[in-house]
Amino acid sequence: MSTVNPRRWWALAVLAAAQFMVIMDTSIIGVALPEMQKDLGFSQGELQWVFNAYVIVFGGLLLLGGRLSDLVGARKIFAAGWATMIVGSIVAAAAQTAAVEIVGRAVQGIGGALIAPAAMTLLMMLFMHDPKELGKAMALYGAAAPAGGTAGVFLGGVFTEWMSWQWVFIIYIPIGLATLAATKLLPAVASRRGSVDVLGAVAVTAGLALAVFAVVRAPEVGWGSTATVLELIGAAVLLIIFFVIQKSIREPLMPLSVWRVPRLGSANLAMTLLGAAWIPMWYFLNLYLQQVLNYGAFASGAALLPMTILLMIFMTAITARLMGKFGAKPLIVAGLLALAAGLVWLSAVEPTGTFLVDVLPASLVAALGMALAYIPAMIAAMSGAPQEQAGLASGIVNTTYNVGSALGLAALTALATTQGAGELGNLPALTDGFSAAFLGAAAIAAAGAVITLLLMKGDKEAAVAAPAPQSETAGV
């Protein structure tokens, strides 16, 4: 019987704070983007790399972070992640050029990829002795994510408006140091023998980065140009190499047998398309508010608060109840359709629009869709996995969401640029570009709903198809 840690609730506070900060790191940037663009010389198309540099590295290295957590010890990797996050934050805050800023964000992404899986491992260790306590701890830990997103939107506006955009990174330095000091509250985990698939991690991260780079540059050099074609072929080759490595080595980052888990494939596809629709909406809505409606940074952050508050309320208090009544599949389909409807509504934005008419109602419908789909898709991806693969399933679904976010943002930025979003100061052209991006995101969300409806098993079907706890994966 496992020993109950008397400091487990204090330890949970440390882990929830880490989850809060990792999620805040993706939302706090949005409001600051226009000011960073002015100071660092980003073009309209290049600006997305402030976001994508973090997301690609974070998503690409999540599986490696989980593996290192298993081998080296979760507490050590958690601490290493925060040390890396601090270094990345210092580089990003001190950047004087766009290239250095992107490097700082990538380093932050490495830190996040170490923190997130280690935190989940530690949480399971602390509370697995009691299913009721584990459920409560998971709810509190899960609530930290939408809370971090909400705080990021608000604080990004406060810092950028009244201090400087550098503070969206500086804030991580004292918090990171305090978290490092608090790691003594976390349980120590002994290291164990095993190999680390570094080559696989490099292949998948490089493949994703090259794919995004090709899509970003395509509007400038041409979709049919030699450079774009070679870059996309190179990305495909790297990703094929990754899968070949996973199939051939003894201790892969992602054992391919995990894809036999019922609904894992369809749920990950839904998460990919959810990220590919949601993140571009959030990104272009920030730009519309500041570059077209001429909102300041604080006003822009405040304008997004109703959406993020609705997300937090639904994700923490309502979605779980709806899951119990309807199951995962109907909520994912309904959520993606609601997101698509909100995005179509947003595509009607005008150069002379207003927040109350053009932004608020449509953004709330989109946020409702996200709140309905996200948690059910996560649960659908993990529910059929045997205990020994639950962490791997969690890592995969987080990875696919981030990959979808990066690729969706790259593709829709390319679309927006070709439709006029690159013409700063030309409000009709900017609006046309943003409108095209919203419509493109709506099409992605609608496609996700159709694919989920056709491919995903219902809860009862998945339960019948679920593998027995002692499956062949036990030897992985």
Tab-separated table of C-alpha atoms in Angstrom:
chain	number	residue	atom	x	y	z
A	1	MET	CA	0.000	0.000	0.000
A	2	SER	CA	1.410	3.411	-0.953
A	3	THR	CA	2.400	5.857	1.791
A	4	VAL	CA	0.216	8.953	2.051
A	5	ASN	CA	2.257	12.134	1.710
A	6	PRO	CA	1.246	14.512	4.538
A	7	ARG	CA	2.250	17.535	2.464
A	8	ARG	CA	0.385	16.414	-0.651
A	9	TRP	CA	-2.048	19.362	-0.748
A	10	TRP	CA	0.787	21.866	-0.465
A	11	ALA	CA	2.556	19.945	-3.214
A	12	LEU	CA	-0.619	20.120	-5.317
A	13	ALA	CA	-0.554	23.915	-4.933
A	14	VAL	CA	2.954	23.934	-6.434
A	15	LEU	CA	1.888	21.681	-9.318
A	16	ALA	CA	-1.293	23.674	-9.997
A	17	ALA	CA	0.769	26.876	-10.024
A	18	ALA	CA	3.053	25.285	-12.606
A	19	GLN	CA	0.067	24.314	-14.779
A	20	PHE	CA	-1.295	27.844	-14.371
A	21	MET	CA	1.976	29.383	-15.553
A	22	VAL	CA	2.550	27.001	-18.482
A	23	ILE	CA	-0.916	27.776	-19.870
A	24	MET	CA	-0.583	31.478	-19.107
A	25	ASP	CA	2.573	31.498	-21.218
A	26	THR	CA	0.486	30.885	-24.345
A	27	SER	CA	-2.226	33.475	-23.568
A	28	ILE	CA	-0.204	36.340	-22.070
A	29	ILE	CA	1.663	36.811	-25.355
A	30	GLY	CA	-1.353	37.612	-27.523
A	31	VAL	CA	-2.121	41.091	-26.237
A	32	ALA	CA	1.574	42.076	-26.343
A	33	LEU	CA	2.138	41.003	-29.977
A	34	PRO	CA	1.529	44.375	-31.699
A	35	GLU	CA	3.957	46.177	-29.361
A	36	MET	CA	6.565	43.462	-29.832
A	37	GLN	CA	6.061	43.762	-33.581
A	38	LYS	CA	6.831	47.495	-33.474
A	39	ASP	CA	9.894	47.192	-31.229
A	40	LEU	CA	11.510	44.099	-32.743
A	41	GLY	CA	10.691	44.565	-36.413
A	42	PHE	CA	8.522	41.509	-37.042
A	43	SER	CA	6.611	41.516	-40.306
A	44	GLN	CA	2.906	40.673	-40.122
A	45	GLY	CA	3.613	37.142	-41.366
A	46	GLU	CA	6.630	36.586	-39.094
A	47	LEU	CA	4.797	37.687	-35.949
A	48	GLN	CA	3.213	34.264	-35.488
A	49	TRP	CA	6.652	32.827	-34.665
A	50	VAL	CA	6.478	34.475	-31.239
A	51	PHE	CA	3.665	32.020	-30.562
A	52	ASN	CA	4.702	29.112	-32.767
A	53	ALA	CA	8.307	28.943	-31.542
A	54	TYR	CA	6.934	28.038	-28.107
A	55	VAL	CA	4.157	25.750	-29.293
A	56	ILE	CA	6.235	23.727	-31.759
A	57	VAL	CA	9.034	23.052	-29.287
A	58	PHE	CA	6.592	22.430	-26.435
A	59	GLY	CA	4.475	20.021	-28.465
A	60	GLY	CA	7.418	18.325	-30.152
A	61	LEU	CA	9.272	17.623	-26.901
A	62	LEU	CA	6.371	16.663	-24.607
A	63	LEU	CA	6.910	12.948	-25.164
A	64	LEU	CA	10.639	13.334	-24.492
A	65	GLY	CA	9.838	15.264	-21.320
A	66	GLY	CA	7.618	12.433	-20.139
A	67	ARG	CA	10.300	9.867	-20.880
A	68	LEU	CA	12.949	11.852	-19.018
A	69	SER	CA	10.546	12.225	-16.114
A	70	ASP	CA	10.228	8.441	-15.922
A	71	LEU	CA	13.975	7.807	-16.136
A	72	VAL	CA	15.610	10.689	-14.272
A	73	GLY	CA	12.853	11.336	-11.739
A	74	ALA	CA	9.831	13.617	-11.989
A	75	ARG	CA	10.952	16.102	-9.325
A	76	LYS	CA	14.360	16.602	-10.946
A	77	ILE	CA	12.813	17.121	-14.381
A	78	PHE	CA	10.185	19.466	-12.931
A	79	ALA	CA	12.968	21.585	-11.407
A	80	ALA	CA	15.033	21.423	-14.606
A	81	GLY	CA	11.997	22.591	-16.555
A	82	TRP	CA	11.577	25.641	-14.364
A	83	ALA	CA	15.267	26.470	-14.565
A	84	THR	CA	14.986	26.290	-18.360
A	85	MET	CA	11.815	28.402	-18.327
A	86	ILE	CA	13.637	31.104	-16.338
A	87	VAL	CA	16.531	31.156	-18.825
A	88	GLY	CA	14.128	31.401	-21.768
A	89	SER	CA	12.204	34.209	-20.062
A	90	ILE	CA	15.402	36.200	-19.485
A	91	VAL	CA	16.400	35.807	-23.151
A	92	ALA	CA	12.913	36.751	-24.403
A	93	ALA	CA	12.676	39.796	-22.116
A	94	ALA	CA	16.144	41.055	-23.080
A	95	ALA	CA	15.725	40.473	-26.840
A	96	GLN	CA	16.559	43.375	-29.122
A	97	THR	CA	15.893	41.523	-32.378
A	98	ALA	CA	13.164	39.250	-33.701
A	99	ALA	CA	15.567	36.299	-34.001
A	100	VAL	CA	16.621	36.466	-30.337
A	101	GLU	CA	12.985	36.746	-29.278
A	102	ILE	CA	12.137	33.562	-31.167
A	103	VAL	CA	15.085	31.769	-29.538
A	104	GLY	CA	13.889	32.842	-26.089
A	105	ARG	CA	10.401	31.557	-26.813
A	106	ALA	CA	11.791	28.230	-28.040
A	107	VAL	CA	13.787	27.849	-24.814
A	108	GLN	CA	10.602	28.565	-22.850
A	109	GLY	CA	8.944	25.799	-24.875
A	110	ILE	CA	11.662	23.353	-23.793
A	111	GLY	CA	10.976	24.290	-20.180
A	112	GLY	CA	7.246	23.791	-20.604
A	113	ALA	CA	7.792	20.373	-22.218
A	114	LEU	CA	9.734	19.282	-19.131
A	115	ILE	CA	7.352	20.804	-16.581
A	116	ALA	CA	3.998	19.533	-17.882
A	117	PRO	CA	4.564	15.737	-17.922
A	118	ALA	CA	6.619	15.801	-14.721
A	119	ALA	CA	3.833	17.671	-12.936
A	120	MET	CA	1.255	15.081	-14.017
A	121	THR	CA	3.487	12.226	-12.858
A	122	LEU	CA	3.979	13.858	-9.459
A	123	LEU	CA	0.261	14.484	-9.080
A	124	MET	CA	-0.514	10.828	-9.737
A	125	MET	CA	2.136	9.748	-7.215
A	126	LEU	CA	0.720	12.048	-4.531
A	127	PHE	CA	-2.939	11.069	-4.851
A	128	MET	CA	-3.203	7.641	-6.453
A	129	HIS	CA	-3.784	6.086	-2.997
A	130	ASP	CA	-7.371	7.400	-2.932
A	131	PRO	CA	-9.603	7.677	-6.018
A	132	LYS	CA	-11.732	10.383	-4.385
A	133	GLU	CA	-8.720	12.487	-3.498
A	134	LEU	CA	-7.290	11.913	-6.958
A	135	GLY	CA	-10.511	13.148	-8.560
A	136	LYS	CA	-10.503	16.265	-6.396
A	137	ALA	CA	-6.830	16.904	-7.096
A	138	MET	CA	-7.340	16.445	-10.847
A	139	ALA	CA	-10.244	18.909	-10.783
A	140	LEU	CA	-8.139	21.539	-8.996
A	141	TYR	CA	-5.187	20.913	-11.288
A	142	GLY	CA	-7.427	21.073	-14.346
A	143	ALA	CA	-9.010	24.331	-13.186
A	144	ALA	CA	-5.559	25.923	-13.173
A	145	ALA	CA	-5.457	25.735	-16.992
A	146	PRO	CA	-8.424	27.993	-17.839
A	147	ALA	CA	-7.500	30.191	-14.874
A	148	GLY	CA	-4.028	30.604	-16.375
A	149	GLY	CA	-5.518	31.448	-19.743
A	150	THR	CA	-7.784	34.069	-18.180
A	151	ALA	CA	-5.007	35.603	-16.104
A	152	GLY	CA	-2.697	35.687	-19.115
A	153	VAL	CA	-5.144	37.702	-21.198
A	154	PHE	CA	-5.659	40.214	-18.365
A	155	LEU	CA	-2.039	40.500	-17.225
A	156	GLY	CA	-0.776	40.760	-20.797
A	157	GLY	CA	-2.919	43.866	-21.188
A	158	VAL	CA	-1.864	45.349	-17.855
A	159	PHE	CA	1.856	44.829	-18.432
A	160	THR	CA	1.859	46.004	-22.041
A	161	GLU	CA	-0.314	49.069	-21.426
A	162	TRP	CA	1.281	50.431	-18.271
A	163	MET	CA	4.736	48.883	-18.125
A	164	SER	CA	6.210	47.246	-21.224
A	165	TRP	CA	5.790	44.048	-23.228
A	166	GLN	CA	9.012	42.729	-21.655
A	167	TRP	CA	7.087	42.199	-18.422
A	168	VAL	CA	5.090	39.351	-19.952
A	169	PHE	CA	8.395	37.452	-19.704
A	170	ILE	CA	9.929	39.077	-16.629
A	171	ILE	CA	6.998	37.839	-14.522
A	172	TYR	CA	8.232	34.263	-14.967
A	173	ILE	CA	11.581	34.944	-13.313
A	174	PRO	CA	10.471	35.543	-9.677
A	175	ILE	CA	7.671	32.978	-9.984
A	176	GLY	CA	10.102	30.422	-11.385
A	177	LEU	CA	12.585	31.039	-8.579
A	178	ALA	CA	9.822	30.687	-5.979
A	179	THR	CA	8.660	27.450	-7.593
A	180	LEU	CA	12.188	26.053	-7.574
A	181	ALA	CA	12.403	26.823	-3.862
A	182	ALA	CA	9.075	25.046	-3.304
A	183	THR	CA	10.087	21.831	-5.082
A	184	LYS	CA	11.179	20.470	-1.682
A	185	LEU	CA	7.451	19.921	-1.061
A	186	LEU	CA	7.316	17.444	-3.945
A	187	PRO	CA	8.044	13.751	-3.507
A	188	ALA	CA	11.488	12.540	-4.510
A	189	VAL	CA	11.486	9.922	-7.268
A	190	ALA	CA	14.330	7.512	-7.816
A	191	SER	CA	15.827	7.344	-11.275
A	192	ARG	CA	15.704	4.083	-13.198
A	193	ARG	CA	17.546	2.494	-16.080
A	194	GLY	CA	16.458	2.988	-19.630
A	195	SER	CA	17.330	4.711	-22.875
A	196	VAL	CA	16.180	8.086	-24.171
A	197	ASP	CA	15.041	8.355	-27.779
A	198	VAL	CA	16.784	11.663	-28.479
A	199	LEU	CA	16.932	11.010	-32.230
A	200	GLY	CA	13.180	10.471	-32.368
A	201	ALA	CA	12.542	13.686	-30.415
A	202	VAL	CA	14.820	15.652	-32.736
A	203	ALA	CA	13.189	14.158	-35.850
A	204	VAL	CA	9.604	14.936	-34.824
A	205	THR	CA	10.377	18.459	-33.589
A	206	ALA	CA	12.470	19.326	-36.657
A	207	GLY	CA	9.823	17.876	-38.964
A	208	LEU	CA	7.054	19.959	-37.404
A	209	ALA	CA	9.171	23.120	-37.418
A	210	LEU	CA	10.120	22.654	-41.082
A	211	ALA	CA	6.482	22.067	-42.059
A	212	VAL	CA	5.365	25.263	-40.313
A	213	PHE	CA	8.293	27.203	-41.819
A	214	ALA	CA	7.325	26.037	-45.315
A	215	VAL	CA	3.693	27.087	-44.862
A	216	VAL	CA	4.686	30.475	-43.421
A	217	ARG	CA	7.018	31.277	-46.324
A	218	ALA	CA	4.780	29.899	-49.070
A	219	PRO	CA	2.829	33.136	-49.722
A	220	GLU	CA	6.129	34.975	-50.348
A	221	VAL	CA	8.023	32.393	-52.412
A	222	GLY	CA	5.046	30.589	-53.952
A	223	TRP	CA	3.265	27.350	-53.032
A	224	GLY	CA	4.669	25.642	-56.109
A	225	SER	CA	8.185	27.003	-55.741
A	226	THR	CA	11.150	24.659	-55.449
A	227	ALA	CA	11.887	25.941	-51.933
A	228	THR	CA	8.360	25.255	-50.628
A	229	VAL	CA	8.167	21.812	-52.230
A	230	LEU	CA	11.594	20.785	-50.885
A	231	GLU	CA	10.775	22.077	-47.416
A	232	LEU	CA	7.497	20.143	-47.286
A	233	ILE	CA	9.196	17.002	-48.598
A	234	GLY	CA	11.925	17.431	-45.990
A	235	ALA	CA	9.295	17.772	-43.239
A	236	ALA	CA	7.524	14.624	-44.447
A	237	VAL	CA	10.813	12.688	-44.543
A	238	LEU	CA	11.674	13.747	-40.978
A	239	LEU	CA	8.248	12.674	-39.707
A	240	ILE	CA	8.531	9.337	-41.541
A	241	ILE	CA	11.959	8.864	-39.947
A	242	PHE	CA	10.347	9.507	-36.565
A	243	PHE	CA	7.773	6.737	-37.107
A	244	VAL	CA	10.421	4.347	-38.426
A	245	ILE	CA	12.481	4.980	-35.290
A	246	GLN	CA	9.439	4.372	-33.066
A	247	LYS	CA	8.818	1.051	-34.782
A	248	SER	CA	12.414	-0.170	-34.713
A	249	ILE	CA	13.914	0.740	-31.326
A	250	ARG	CA	13.351	-1.048	-28.037
A	251	GLU	CA	12.275	1.937	-25.933
A	252	PRO	CA	10.588	4.467	-28.235
A	253	LEU	CA	9.080	7.768	-27.214
A	254	MET	CA	5.755	6.647	-28.662
A	255	PRO	CA	5.180	2.884	-28.875
A	256	LEU	CA	2.959	2.450	-31.923
A	257	SER	CA	0.871	-0.151	-30.098
A	258	VAL	CA	-0.772	2.702	-28.185
A	259	TRP	CA	-2.782	3.533	-31.312
A	260	ARG	CA	-4.795	0.348	-30.750
A	261	VAL	CA	-6.513	2.137	-27.854
A	262	PRO	CA	-10.165	2.761	-28.828
A	263	ARG	CA	-10.868	6.377	-29.843
A	264	LEU	CA	-7.248	7.486	-29.406
A	265	GLY	CA	-6.826	8.123	-33.129
A	266	SER	CA	-10.180	9.867	-33.675
A	267	ALA	CA	-9.865	11.909	-30.456
A	268	ASN	CA	-6.386	13.063	-31.430
A	269	LEU	CA	-7.626	14.057	-34.866
A	270	ALA	CA	-10.406	16.045	-33.194
A	271	MET	CA	-7.854	17.717	-30.887
A	272	THR	CA	-5.592	18.560	-33.841
A	273	LEU	CA	-8.420	20.300	-35.684
A	274	LEU	CA	-9.688	21.944	-32.495
A	275	GLY	CA	-6.275	23.514	-31.938
A	276	ALA	CA	-5.990	24.441	-35.619
A	277	ALA	CA	-9.259	26.394	-35.402
A	278	TRP	CA	-9.151	27.826	-31.865
A	279	ILE	CA	-5.621	29.232	-31.651
A	280	PRO	CA	-5.807	31.152	-34.966
A	281	MET	CA	-9.145	32.626	-33.835
A	282	TRP	CA	-7.577	33.888	-30.603
A	283	TYR	CA	-4.505	35.179	-32.486
A	284	PHE	CA	-6.367	37.098	-35.200
A	285	LEU	CA	-8.988	38.407	-32.787
A	286	ASN	CA	-6.187	40.080	-30.808
A	287	LEU	CA	-4.860	41.654	-34.007
A	288	TYR	CA	-8.325	42.793	-35.115
A	289	LEU	CA	-8.955	44.505	-31.784
A	290	GLN	CA	-5.644	46.360	-31.786
A	291	GLN	CA	-4.852	46.933	-35.453
A	292	VAL	CA	-8.379	47.605	-36.768
A	293	LEU	CA	-10.485	48.766	-33.815
A	294	ASN	CA	-7.430	50.585	-32.399
A	295	TYR	CA	-7.783	49.135	-28.893
A	296	GLY	CA	-4.889	49.596	-26.508
A	297	ALA	CA	-3.231	46.563	-24.950
A	298	PHE	CA	-5.251	46.710	-21.726
A	299	ALA	CA	-8.544	47.298	-23.525
A	300	SER	CA	-7.795	44.391	-25.854
A	301	GLY	CA	-7.056	42.078	-22.931
A	302	ALA	CA	-10.207	43.188	-21.145
A	303	ALA	CA	-12.238	42.586	-24.322
A	304	LEU	CA	-11.151	38.936	-24.314
A	305	LEU	CA	-11.930	38.373	-20.638
A	306	PRO	CA	-15.646	37.468	-21.114
A	307	MET	CA	-14.589	34.686	-23.486
A	308	THR	CA	-11.934	33.297	-21.151
A	309	ILE	CA	-14.185	33.552	-18.080
A	310	LEU	CA	-16.896	31.593	-19.895
A	311	LEU	CA	-14.267	28.987	-20.779
A	312	MET	CA	-13.178	28.685	-17.153
A	313	ILE	CA	-16.728	28.348	-15.827
A	314	PHE	CA	-17.758	25.715	-18.357
A	315	MET	CA	-14.571	23.663	-18.158
A	316	THR	CA	-14.553	23.523	-14.362
A	317	ALA	CA	-18.243	23.325	-13.488
A	318	ILE	CA	-20.448	22.295	-16.406
A	319	THR	CA	-18.689	20.185	-19.034
A	320	ALA	CA	-18.046	17.260	-16.658
A	321	ARG	CA	-21.755	17.056	-15.821
A	322	LEU	CA	-22.688	17.125	-19.492
A	323	MET	CA	-20.139	14.372	-20.111
A	324	GLY	CA	-21.868	12.171	-17.553
A	325	LYS	CA	-25.202	12.689	-19.247
A	326	PHE	CA	-24.343	12.638	-22.964
A	327	GLY	CA	-20.863	11.089	-23.278
A	328	ALA	CA	-17.808	12.431	-25.086
A	329	LYS	CA	-18.705	12.107	-28.763
A	330	PRO	CA	-21.878	14.276	-28.821
A	331	LEU	CA	-20.113	17.041	-26.874
A	332	ILE	CA	-17.086	17.045	-29.169
A	333	VAL	CA	-19.301	17.256	-32.256
A	334	ALA	CA	-21.519	19.957	-30.710
A	335	GLY	CA	-18.500	21.883	-29.475
A	336	LEU	CA	-16.748	21.895	-32.852
A	337	LEU	CA	-19.965	22.972	-34.585
A	338	ALA	CA	-20.465	25.789	-32.077
A	339	LEU	CA	-16.861	26.878	-32.595
A	340	ALA	CA	-17.422	26.868	-36.358
A	341	ALA	CA	-20.598	28.950	-35.944
A	342	GLY	CA	-18.804	31.498	-33.775
A	343	LEU	CA	-15.996	31.757	-36.316
A	344	VAL	CA	-18.415	32.279	-39.232
A	345	TRP	CA	-20.017	35.040	-37.161
A	346	LEU	CA	-16.595	36.601	-36.527
A	347	SER	CA	-15.837	36.534	-40.255
A	348	ALA	CA	-18.446	39.297	-40.671
A	349	VAL	CA	-16.198	41.814	-38.866
A	350	GLU	CA	-16.074	45.312	-40.355
A	351	PRO	CA	-13.317	47.949	-40.467
A	352	THR	CA	-15.719	50.235	-38.574
A	353	GLY	CA	-17.008	47.471	-36.307
A	354	THR	CA	-17.627	47.597	-32.569
A	355	PHE	CA	-16.809	45.217	-29.739
A	356	LEU	CA	-20.423	44.727	-28.641
A	357	VAL	CA	-21.692	43.896	-32.134
A	358	ASP	CA	-18.746	42.358	-34.009
A	359	VAL	CA	-16.726	40.635	-31.292
A	360	LEU	CA	-18.494	39.846	-28.017
A	361	PRO	CA	-21.415	37.606	-29.084
A	362	ALA	CA	-19.423	35.683	-31.697
A	363	SER	CA	-16.451	35.160	-29.374
A	364	LEU	CA	-18.747	33.813	-26.642
A	365	VAL	CA	-20.280	31.283	-29.044
A	366	ALA	CA	-16.787	30.198	-30.111
A	367	ALA	CA	-15.638	29.927	-26.482
A	368	LEU	CA	-18.688	27.814	-25.669
A	369	GLY	CA	-17.700	25.454	-28.466
A	370	MET	CA	-14.138	25.177	-27.162
A	371	ALA	CA	-15.378	24.546	-23.623
A	372	LEU	CA	-17.707	21.770	-24.802
A	373	ALA	CA	-15.135	19.969	-26.970
A	374	TYR	CA	-11.764	20.205	-25.237
A	375	ILE	CA	-12.189	18.141	-22.057
A	376	PRO	CA	-14.367	15.435	-23.701
A	377	ALA	CA	-11.725	15.014	-26.428
A	378	MET	CA	-9.006	14.680	-23.786
A	379	ILE	CA	-11.030	12.106	-21.861
A	380	ALA	CA	-11.963	10.207	-25.030
A	381	ALA	CA	-8.292	9.920	-25.949
A	382	MET	CA	-7.282	8.558	-22.545
A	383	SER	CA	-10.308	6.574	-21.360
A	384	GLY	CA	-9.489	3.355	-23.221
A	385	ALA	CA	-5.808	3.287	-22.375
A	386	PRO	CA	-4.543	0.727	-19.850
A	387	GLN	CA	-2.955	2.210	-16.751
A	388	GLU	CA	0.609	1.700	-18.012
A	389	GLN	CA	-0.151	3.795	-21.122
A	390	ALA	CA	-2.336	6.524	-19.625
A	391	GLY	CA	0.577	8.950	-19.372
A	392	LEU	CA	1.619	8.237	-22.949
A	393	ALA	CA	-1.945	8.788	-24.198
A	394	SER	CA	-2.067	12.088	-22.311
A	395	GLY	CA	1.242	13.166	-23.827
A	396	ILE	CA	0.118	12.283	-27.347
A	397	VAL	CA	-3.148	14.200	-27.135
A	398	ASN	CA	-1.393	17.281	-25.737
A	399	THR	CA	1.163	17.012	-28.518
A	400	THR	CA	-1.430	16.770	-31.280
A	401	TYR	CA	-3.306	19.784	-29.921
A	402	ASN	CA	-0.129	21.872	-29.997
A	403	VAL	CA	0.861	20.570	-33.427
A	404	GLY	CA	-2.584	21.438	-34.763
A	405	SER	CA	-2.298	24.898	-33.212
A	406	ALA	CA	1.040	25.574	-34.896
A	407	LEU	CA	0.103	24.228	-38.328
A	408	GLY	CA	-3.335	25.859	-38.259
A	409	LEU	CA	-1.874	29.234	-37.327
A	410	ALA	CA	0.770	28.945	-40.048
A	411	ALA	CA	-1.762	28.001	-42.735
A	412	LEU	CA	-4.315	30.644	-41.760
A	413	THR	CA	-1.657	33.341	-41.445
A	414	ALA	CA	-0.654	32.498	-45.000
A	415	LEU	CA	-4.313	32.750	-46.063
A	416	ALA	CA	-4.830	36.036	-44.216
A	417	THR	CA	-1.672	37.523	-45.728
A	418	THR	CA	-2.746	36.719	-49.284
A	419	GLN	CA	-6.125	38.366	-48.569
A	420	GLY	CA	-4.639	41.637	-47.314
A	421	ALA	CA	-3.661	41.136	-43.670
A	422	GLY	CA	-0.068	42.105	-44.433
A	423	GLU	CA	-1.017	45.723	-45.253
A	424	LEU	CA	-0.625	47.452	-41.894
A	425	GLY	CA	-2.602	50.684	-41.720
A	426	ASN	CA	-4.998	49.661	-44.499
A	427	LEU	CA	-8.040	48.841	-42.360
A	428	PRO	CA	-10.253	47.355	-45.117
A	429	ALA	CA	-7.403	45.103	-46.309
A	430	LEU	CA	-6.529	44.035	-42.763
A	431	THR	CA	-10.168	43.255	-42.054
A	432	ASP	CA	-10.499	41.230	-45.249
A	433	GLY	CA	-7.442	39.189	-44.259
A	434	PHE	CA	-8.678	38.544	-40.735
A	435	SER	CA	-12.143	37.659	-42.048
A	436	ALA	CA	-10.612	35.093	-44.407
A	437	ALA	CA	-8.679	33.562	-41.495
A	438	PHE	CA	-11.849	33.289	-39.395
A	439	LEU	CA	-13.664	31.563	-42.275
A	440	GLY	CA	-10.745	29.193	-42.782
A	441	ALA	CA	-10.764	28.328	-39.085
A	442	ALA	CA	-14.533	27.745	-39.255
A	443	ALA	CA	-14.010	25.265	-42.090
A	444	ILE	CA	-11.402	23.412	-40.006
A	445	ALA	CA	-13.725	23.219	-36.989
A	446	ALA	CA	-16.636	22.017	-39.135
A	447	ALA	CA	-14.415	19.356	-40.709
A	448	GLY	CA	-13.457	18.229	-37.207
A	449	ALA	CA	-17.121	17.837	-36.278
A	450	VAL	CA	-17.858	15.735	-39.377
A	451	ILE	CA	-14.783	13.538	-38.903
A	452	THR	CA	-15.620	12.971	-35.229
A	453	LEU	CA	-19.207	12.081	-36.092
A	454	LEU	CA	-18.076	9.549	-38.683
A	455	LEU	CA	-15.012	8.011	-37.035
A	456	MET	CA	-15.324	8.180	-33.263
A	457	LYS	CA	-16.949	5.373	-31.325
A	458	GLY	CA	-19.567	6.252	-28.748
A	459	ASP	CA	-18.851	5.672	-25.062
A	460	LYS	CA	-20.561	2.266	-24.994
A	461	GLU	CA	-18.832	1.090	-28.180
A	462	ALA	CA	-15.446	2.221	-26.850
A	463	ALA	CA	-16.015	0.438	-23.552
A	464	VAL	CA	-16.668	-2.810	-25.397
A	465	ALA	CA	-13.575	-2.337	-27.567
A	466	ALA	CA	-11.274	-1.190	-24.726
A	467	PRO	CA	-8.217	-3.392	-24.107
A	468	ALA	CA	-7.980	-5.409	-20.944
A	469	PRO	CA	-5.765	-3.840	-18.264
A	470	GLN	CA	-3.121	-6.534	-18.775
A	471	SER	CA	-2.631	-6.113	-22.502
A	472	GLU	CA	0.365	-6.752	-24.697
A	473	THR	CA	1.400	-3.146	-24.048
A	474	ALA	CA	2.572	-4.072	-20.571
A	475	GLY	CA	5.929	-5.001	-22.006
A	476	VAL	CA	6.437	-1.670	-23.776
